[in-house]
Coordinates of C-alpha atoms and ligand atoms in Angstrom, one line a residue:
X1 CA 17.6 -14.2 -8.1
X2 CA 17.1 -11.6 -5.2
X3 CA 16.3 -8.3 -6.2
X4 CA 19.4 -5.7 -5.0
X5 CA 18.5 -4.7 -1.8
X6 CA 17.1 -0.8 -1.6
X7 CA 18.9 2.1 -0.2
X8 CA 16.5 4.1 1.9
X9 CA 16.5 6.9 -0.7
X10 CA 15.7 4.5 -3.6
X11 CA 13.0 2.9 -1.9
X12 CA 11.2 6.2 -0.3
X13 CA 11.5 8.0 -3.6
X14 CA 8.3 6.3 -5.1
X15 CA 5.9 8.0 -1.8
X16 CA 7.0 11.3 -1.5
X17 CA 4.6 14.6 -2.2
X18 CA 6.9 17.7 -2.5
X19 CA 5.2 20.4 -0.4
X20 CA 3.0 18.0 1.6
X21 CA 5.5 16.9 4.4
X22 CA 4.5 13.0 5.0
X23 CA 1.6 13.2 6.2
X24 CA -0.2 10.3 3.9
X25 CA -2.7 7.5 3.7
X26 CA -1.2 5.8 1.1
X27 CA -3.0 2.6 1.2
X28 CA -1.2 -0.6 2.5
X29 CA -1.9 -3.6 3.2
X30 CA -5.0 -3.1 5.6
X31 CA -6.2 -0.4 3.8
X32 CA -6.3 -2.6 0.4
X33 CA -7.3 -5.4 2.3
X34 CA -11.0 -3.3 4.0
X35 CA -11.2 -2.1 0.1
X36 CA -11.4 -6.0 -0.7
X37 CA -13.3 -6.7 1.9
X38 CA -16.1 -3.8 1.2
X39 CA -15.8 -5.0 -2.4
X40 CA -16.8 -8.4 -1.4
X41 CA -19.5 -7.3 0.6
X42 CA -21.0 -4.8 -2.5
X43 CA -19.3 -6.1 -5.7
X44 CA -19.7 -9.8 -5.9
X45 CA -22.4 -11.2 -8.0
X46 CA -23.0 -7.5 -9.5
X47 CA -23.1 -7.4 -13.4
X48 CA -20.8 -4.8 -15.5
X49 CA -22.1 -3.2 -18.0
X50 CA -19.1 -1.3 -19.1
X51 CA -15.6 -0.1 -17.7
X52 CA -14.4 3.2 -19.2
X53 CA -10.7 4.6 -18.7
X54 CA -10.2 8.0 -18.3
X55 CA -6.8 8.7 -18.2
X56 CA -5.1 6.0 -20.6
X57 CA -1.8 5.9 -19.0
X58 CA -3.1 3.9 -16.2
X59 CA -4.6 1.0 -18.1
X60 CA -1.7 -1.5 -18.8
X61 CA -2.8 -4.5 -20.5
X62 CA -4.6 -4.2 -23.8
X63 CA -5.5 -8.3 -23.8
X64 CA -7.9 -9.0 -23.1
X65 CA -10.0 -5.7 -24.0
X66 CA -11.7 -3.7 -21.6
X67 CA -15.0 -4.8 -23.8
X68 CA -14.6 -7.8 -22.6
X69 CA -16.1 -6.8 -19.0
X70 CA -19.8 -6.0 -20.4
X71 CA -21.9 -8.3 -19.2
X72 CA -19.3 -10.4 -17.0
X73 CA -20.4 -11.2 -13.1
X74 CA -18.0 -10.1 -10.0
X75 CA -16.9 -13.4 -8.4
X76 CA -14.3 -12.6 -6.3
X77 CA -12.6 -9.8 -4.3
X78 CA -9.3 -10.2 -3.2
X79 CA -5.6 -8.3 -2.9
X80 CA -2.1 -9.7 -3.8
X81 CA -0.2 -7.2 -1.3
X82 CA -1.0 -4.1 -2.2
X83 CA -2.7 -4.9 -5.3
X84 CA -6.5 -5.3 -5.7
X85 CA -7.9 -8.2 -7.2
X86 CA -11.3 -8.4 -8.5
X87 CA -12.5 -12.3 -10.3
X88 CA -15.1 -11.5 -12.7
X89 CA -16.9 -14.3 -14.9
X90 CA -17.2 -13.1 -18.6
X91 CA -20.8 -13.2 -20.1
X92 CA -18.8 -15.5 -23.0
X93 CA -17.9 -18.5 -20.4
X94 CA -14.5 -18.1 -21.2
X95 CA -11.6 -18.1 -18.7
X96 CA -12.1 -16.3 -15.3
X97 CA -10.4 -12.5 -15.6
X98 CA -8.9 -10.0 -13.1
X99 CA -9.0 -7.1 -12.8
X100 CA -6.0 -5.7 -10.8
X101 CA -5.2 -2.3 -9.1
X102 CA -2.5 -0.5 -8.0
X103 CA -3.5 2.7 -5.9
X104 CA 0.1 3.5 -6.2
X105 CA 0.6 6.6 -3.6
X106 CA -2.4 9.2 -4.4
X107 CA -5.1 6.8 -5.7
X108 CA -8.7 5.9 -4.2
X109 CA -11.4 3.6 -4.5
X110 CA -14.6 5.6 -4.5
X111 CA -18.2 3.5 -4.4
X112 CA -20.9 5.3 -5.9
X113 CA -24.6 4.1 -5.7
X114 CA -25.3 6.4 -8.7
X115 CA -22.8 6.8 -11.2
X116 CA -23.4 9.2 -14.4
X117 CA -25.0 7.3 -17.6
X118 CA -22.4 9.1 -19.5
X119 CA -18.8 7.7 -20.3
X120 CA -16.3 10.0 -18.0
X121 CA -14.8 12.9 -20.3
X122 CA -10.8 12.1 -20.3
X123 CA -9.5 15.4 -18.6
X124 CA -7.3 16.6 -15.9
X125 CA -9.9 15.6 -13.0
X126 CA -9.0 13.0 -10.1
X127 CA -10.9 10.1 -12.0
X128 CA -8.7 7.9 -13.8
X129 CA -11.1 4.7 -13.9
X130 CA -14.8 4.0 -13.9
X131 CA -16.4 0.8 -13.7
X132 CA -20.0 0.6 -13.8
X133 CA -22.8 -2.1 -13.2
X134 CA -25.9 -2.8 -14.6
X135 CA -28.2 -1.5 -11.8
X136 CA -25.6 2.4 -12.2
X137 CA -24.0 1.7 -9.3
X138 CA -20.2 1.2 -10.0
X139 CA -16.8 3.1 -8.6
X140 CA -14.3 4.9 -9.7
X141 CA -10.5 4.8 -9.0
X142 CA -9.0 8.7 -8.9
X143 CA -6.0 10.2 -7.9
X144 CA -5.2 13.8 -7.2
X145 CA -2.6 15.2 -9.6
X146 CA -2.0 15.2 -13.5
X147 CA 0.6 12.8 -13.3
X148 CA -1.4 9.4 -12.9
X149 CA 0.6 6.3 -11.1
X150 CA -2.6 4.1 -10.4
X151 CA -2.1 1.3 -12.4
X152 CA -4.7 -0.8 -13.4
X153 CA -4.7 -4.3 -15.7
X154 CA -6.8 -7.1 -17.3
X155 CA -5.6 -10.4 -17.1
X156 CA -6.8 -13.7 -17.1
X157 CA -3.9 -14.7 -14.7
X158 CA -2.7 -12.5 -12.0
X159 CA 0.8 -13.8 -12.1
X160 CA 0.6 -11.9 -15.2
X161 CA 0.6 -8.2 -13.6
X162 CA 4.6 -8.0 -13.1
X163 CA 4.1 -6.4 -9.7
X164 CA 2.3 -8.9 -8.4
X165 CA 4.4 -11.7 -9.9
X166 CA 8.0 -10.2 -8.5
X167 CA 5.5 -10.1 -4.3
X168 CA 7.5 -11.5 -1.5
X169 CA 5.6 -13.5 0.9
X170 CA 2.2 -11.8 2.3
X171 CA 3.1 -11.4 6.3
X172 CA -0.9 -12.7 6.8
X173 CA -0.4 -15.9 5.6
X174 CA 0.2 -18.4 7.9
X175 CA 3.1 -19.9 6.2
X176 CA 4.5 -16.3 6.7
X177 CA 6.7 -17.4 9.4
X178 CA 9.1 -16.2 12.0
X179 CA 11.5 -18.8 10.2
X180 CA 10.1 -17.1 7.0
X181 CA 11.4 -13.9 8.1
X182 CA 14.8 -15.0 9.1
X183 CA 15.4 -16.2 6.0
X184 CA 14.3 -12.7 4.4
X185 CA 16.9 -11.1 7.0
X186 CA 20.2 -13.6 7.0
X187 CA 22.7 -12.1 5.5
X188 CA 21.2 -9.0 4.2
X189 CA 23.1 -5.9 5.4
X190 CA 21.1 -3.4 4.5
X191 CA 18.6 -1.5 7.2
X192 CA 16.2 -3.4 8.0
X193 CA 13.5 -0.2 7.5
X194 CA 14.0 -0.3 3.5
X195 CA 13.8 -4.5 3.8
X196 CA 10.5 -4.5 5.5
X197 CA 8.9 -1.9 2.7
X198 CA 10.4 -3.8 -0.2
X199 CA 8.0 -5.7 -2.1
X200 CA 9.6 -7.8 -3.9
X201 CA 11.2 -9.4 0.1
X202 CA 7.5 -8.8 2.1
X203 CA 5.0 -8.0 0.0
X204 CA 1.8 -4.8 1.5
X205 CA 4.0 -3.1 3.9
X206 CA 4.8 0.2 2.9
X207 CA 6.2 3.4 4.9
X208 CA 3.8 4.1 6.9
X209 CA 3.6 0.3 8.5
X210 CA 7.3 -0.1 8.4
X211 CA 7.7 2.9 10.6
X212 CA 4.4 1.6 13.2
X213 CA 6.2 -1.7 13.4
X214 CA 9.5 -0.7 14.2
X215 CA 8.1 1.6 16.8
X216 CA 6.4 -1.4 18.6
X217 CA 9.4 -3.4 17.9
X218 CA 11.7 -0.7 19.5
X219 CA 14.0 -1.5 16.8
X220 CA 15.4 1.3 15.2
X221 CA 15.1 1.8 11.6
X222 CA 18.7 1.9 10.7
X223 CA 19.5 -1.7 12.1
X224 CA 20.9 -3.6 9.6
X225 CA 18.6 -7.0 9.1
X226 CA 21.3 -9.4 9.2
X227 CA 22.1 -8.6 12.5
X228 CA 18.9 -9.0 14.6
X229 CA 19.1 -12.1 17.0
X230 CA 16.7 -15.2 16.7
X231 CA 14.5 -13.8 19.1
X232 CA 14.9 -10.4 18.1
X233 CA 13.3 -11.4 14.6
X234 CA 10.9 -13.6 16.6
X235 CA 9.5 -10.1 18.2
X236 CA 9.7 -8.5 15.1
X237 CA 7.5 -10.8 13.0
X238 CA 5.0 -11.3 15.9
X239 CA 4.7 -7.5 16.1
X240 CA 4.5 -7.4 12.0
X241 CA 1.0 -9.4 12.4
X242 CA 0.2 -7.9 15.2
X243 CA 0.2 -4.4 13.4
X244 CA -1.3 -5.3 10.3
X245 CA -4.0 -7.3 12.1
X246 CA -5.0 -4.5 14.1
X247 CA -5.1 -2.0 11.9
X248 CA -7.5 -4.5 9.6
X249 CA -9.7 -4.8 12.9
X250 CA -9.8 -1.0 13.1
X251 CA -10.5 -0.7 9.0
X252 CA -13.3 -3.5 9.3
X253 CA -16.6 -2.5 8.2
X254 CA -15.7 1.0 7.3
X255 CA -16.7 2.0 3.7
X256 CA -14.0 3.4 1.7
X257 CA -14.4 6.9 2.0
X258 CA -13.6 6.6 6.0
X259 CA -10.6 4.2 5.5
X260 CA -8.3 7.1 5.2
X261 CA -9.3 8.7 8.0
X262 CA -8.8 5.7 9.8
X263 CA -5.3 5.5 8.5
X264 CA -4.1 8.5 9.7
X265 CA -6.5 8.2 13.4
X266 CA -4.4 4.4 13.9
X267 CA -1.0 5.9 13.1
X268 CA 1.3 6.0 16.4
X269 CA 4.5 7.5 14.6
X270 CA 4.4 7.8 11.2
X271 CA 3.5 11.3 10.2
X272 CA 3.2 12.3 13.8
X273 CA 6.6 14.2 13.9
X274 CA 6.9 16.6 16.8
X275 CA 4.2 14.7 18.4
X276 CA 4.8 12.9 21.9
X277 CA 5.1 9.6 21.7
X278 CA 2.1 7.4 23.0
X279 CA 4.6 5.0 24.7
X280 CA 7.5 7.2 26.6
X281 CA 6.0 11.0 25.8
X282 CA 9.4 11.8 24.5
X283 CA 9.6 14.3 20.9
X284 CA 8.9 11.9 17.7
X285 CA 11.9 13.0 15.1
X286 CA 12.3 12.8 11.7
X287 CA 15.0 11.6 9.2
X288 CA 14.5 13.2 5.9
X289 CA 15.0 12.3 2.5
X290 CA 15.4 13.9 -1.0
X291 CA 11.4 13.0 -1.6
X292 CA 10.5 11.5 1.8
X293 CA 10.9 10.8 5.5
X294 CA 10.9 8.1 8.3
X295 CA 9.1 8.6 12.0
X296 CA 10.2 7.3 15.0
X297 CA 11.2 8.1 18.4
X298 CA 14.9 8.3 20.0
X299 CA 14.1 7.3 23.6
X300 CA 11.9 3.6 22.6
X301 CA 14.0 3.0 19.4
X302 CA 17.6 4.5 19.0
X303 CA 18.4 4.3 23.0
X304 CA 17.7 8.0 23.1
X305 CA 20.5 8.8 20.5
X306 CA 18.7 10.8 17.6
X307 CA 19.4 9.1 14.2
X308 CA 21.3 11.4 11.6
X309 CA 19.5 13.5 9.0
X310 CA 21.4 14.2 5.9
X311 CA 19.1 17.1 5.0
X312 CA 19.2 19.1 8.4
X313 CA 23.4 17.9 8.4
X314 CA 23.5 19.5 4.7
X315 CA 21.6 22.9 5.8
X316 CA 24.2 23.0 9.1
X317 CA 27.5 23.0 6.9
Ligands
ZN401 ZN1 8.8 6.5 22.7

């Protein structure tokens, strides 16, 4: 059954940091991807010697144990849209486990050559997870905050983690086609920005890609899917690729602590309002939400016509 298609307020609500405008590297699709990539590169064939949780909320499964890492051999680094996918080989021989992340809005991934000998004190600090290797080098998933959203699980089955199970097609794989994408847009009359970010329809992109590719589509977020043209959703999902590629080219080879940086340095719109744009020069606007806000600009996108914001409307009456 489709999921019921997302208003834009439903499907912003889950990114927005009151007080902190927009400006966010909330990690996406490329960003996840350079963290399996650097994972791959320094993780695989390491030995754990023991994962500790440090805020409890974010661990979700409880079978198989966390105990059940000690010992067990990285074989694998991978992602499942936005979620992080590490294969590990238990020291028992018995079925190959995963252990999936969810970086949700505020989290990191933070390799450390040298991680404490100590088990992490559960507290009000950014660390949430810890996993840690045999030889003390290890990393540790934080997020700012008291309230935790970074999910993490161990499963012996991906399909398991209900995120991952409920993914749309991942716009990088090859049978991720421009038919593929018609037949996520055909009859769907709802705006085609809140279609792109849903998982559950295309499964990585999240505000901050929806908004890049809608620039370089000149397509303006408020369009409702089902009415883009053949070649109109031809554009779009060669410009979708396009993005994501790029931005994995840019992200390539950077360790994890400069991904972020190279979020925000990529970004053309999003998060750049009052900026010029790089294309036309003309004012990037905003459209605000309860908890969060779309970029783009009027003159490439909207035919020059700026796009109503309920907020600034609501403050005018
Ligand atoms: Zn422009």
């Amino acid at each position: 059954m489709p999921p019921d298609p997302l208003t834009l307020a439903e499907a912003y609500r889950c990114e927005h940091r009151p007080g902190q405008g927009t400006i966010d590297a909330v990690p996406e699709l490329p960003e996840v991807e350079a963290l399996a990539a650097d994972l791959r590169e320094r993780g695989v064939g390491r030995v754990i010697e023991r994962a500790d949780v440090a805020e409890f909320s974010v661990l979700k499964t409880y079978d198989p144990p966390l105990t059940a890492l000690a010992g067990a051999t990285i074989v694998s680094a991978g992602r499942h849209g936005k979620f992080l996918d590490l294969g590990i080989r238990p020291a028992s021989g018995g079925p190959e486990l995963h252990l999936i992340t969810h970086l949700a809005r505020a989290g990191w991934l933070r390799w450390r050559e040298d991680l404490p000998t100590a088990p992490p004190r559960p507290g009000k600090g950014p660390l949430a997870f810890r996993l840690r290797f045999d030889d003390g080098s290890g990393f540790d998933l934080t997020e700012a905050g008291t309230r935790k959203r970074l999910a993490v699980y161990l499963v012996t089955d991906p399909a398991a983690v209900p995120g991952v199970a409920a993914l749309g097609p991942d716009p990088l794989d090859p049978e991720f086609t421009a038919q593929t994408l018609a037949g996520i847009l055909a009859g769907r009359r709802t705006q085609i920005k809140g279609v792109l970010r849903d998982q559950k329809l295309i499964g990585g992109i999240g505000n901050a890609y929806s908004d890049e590719v809608l620039h370089a589509a000149r397509m303006s977020p408020f369009r409702l899917a089902s009415s883009l043209s053949e070649e109109e959703v031809a554009e779009l999902h060669d410009v979708i690729v396009t993005t994501l590629r790029d931005a994995i080219a840019r992200a390539e080879g950077l360790a994890a602590g400069d991904l972020k940086k190279e979020k925000k340095a990529g970004l053309r719109v999003h998060a750049r309002t009052g900026e010029a744009c790089p294309e036309c020069g003309d004012t990037i606007r905003e459209v605000s939400f309860a908890d969060s806000a779309l970029q783009y600009c009027a003159t490439c996108q909207t035919g020059g016509k700026p796009l109503a914001d309920r907020r600034m409307s609501r403050l005018l009456k």
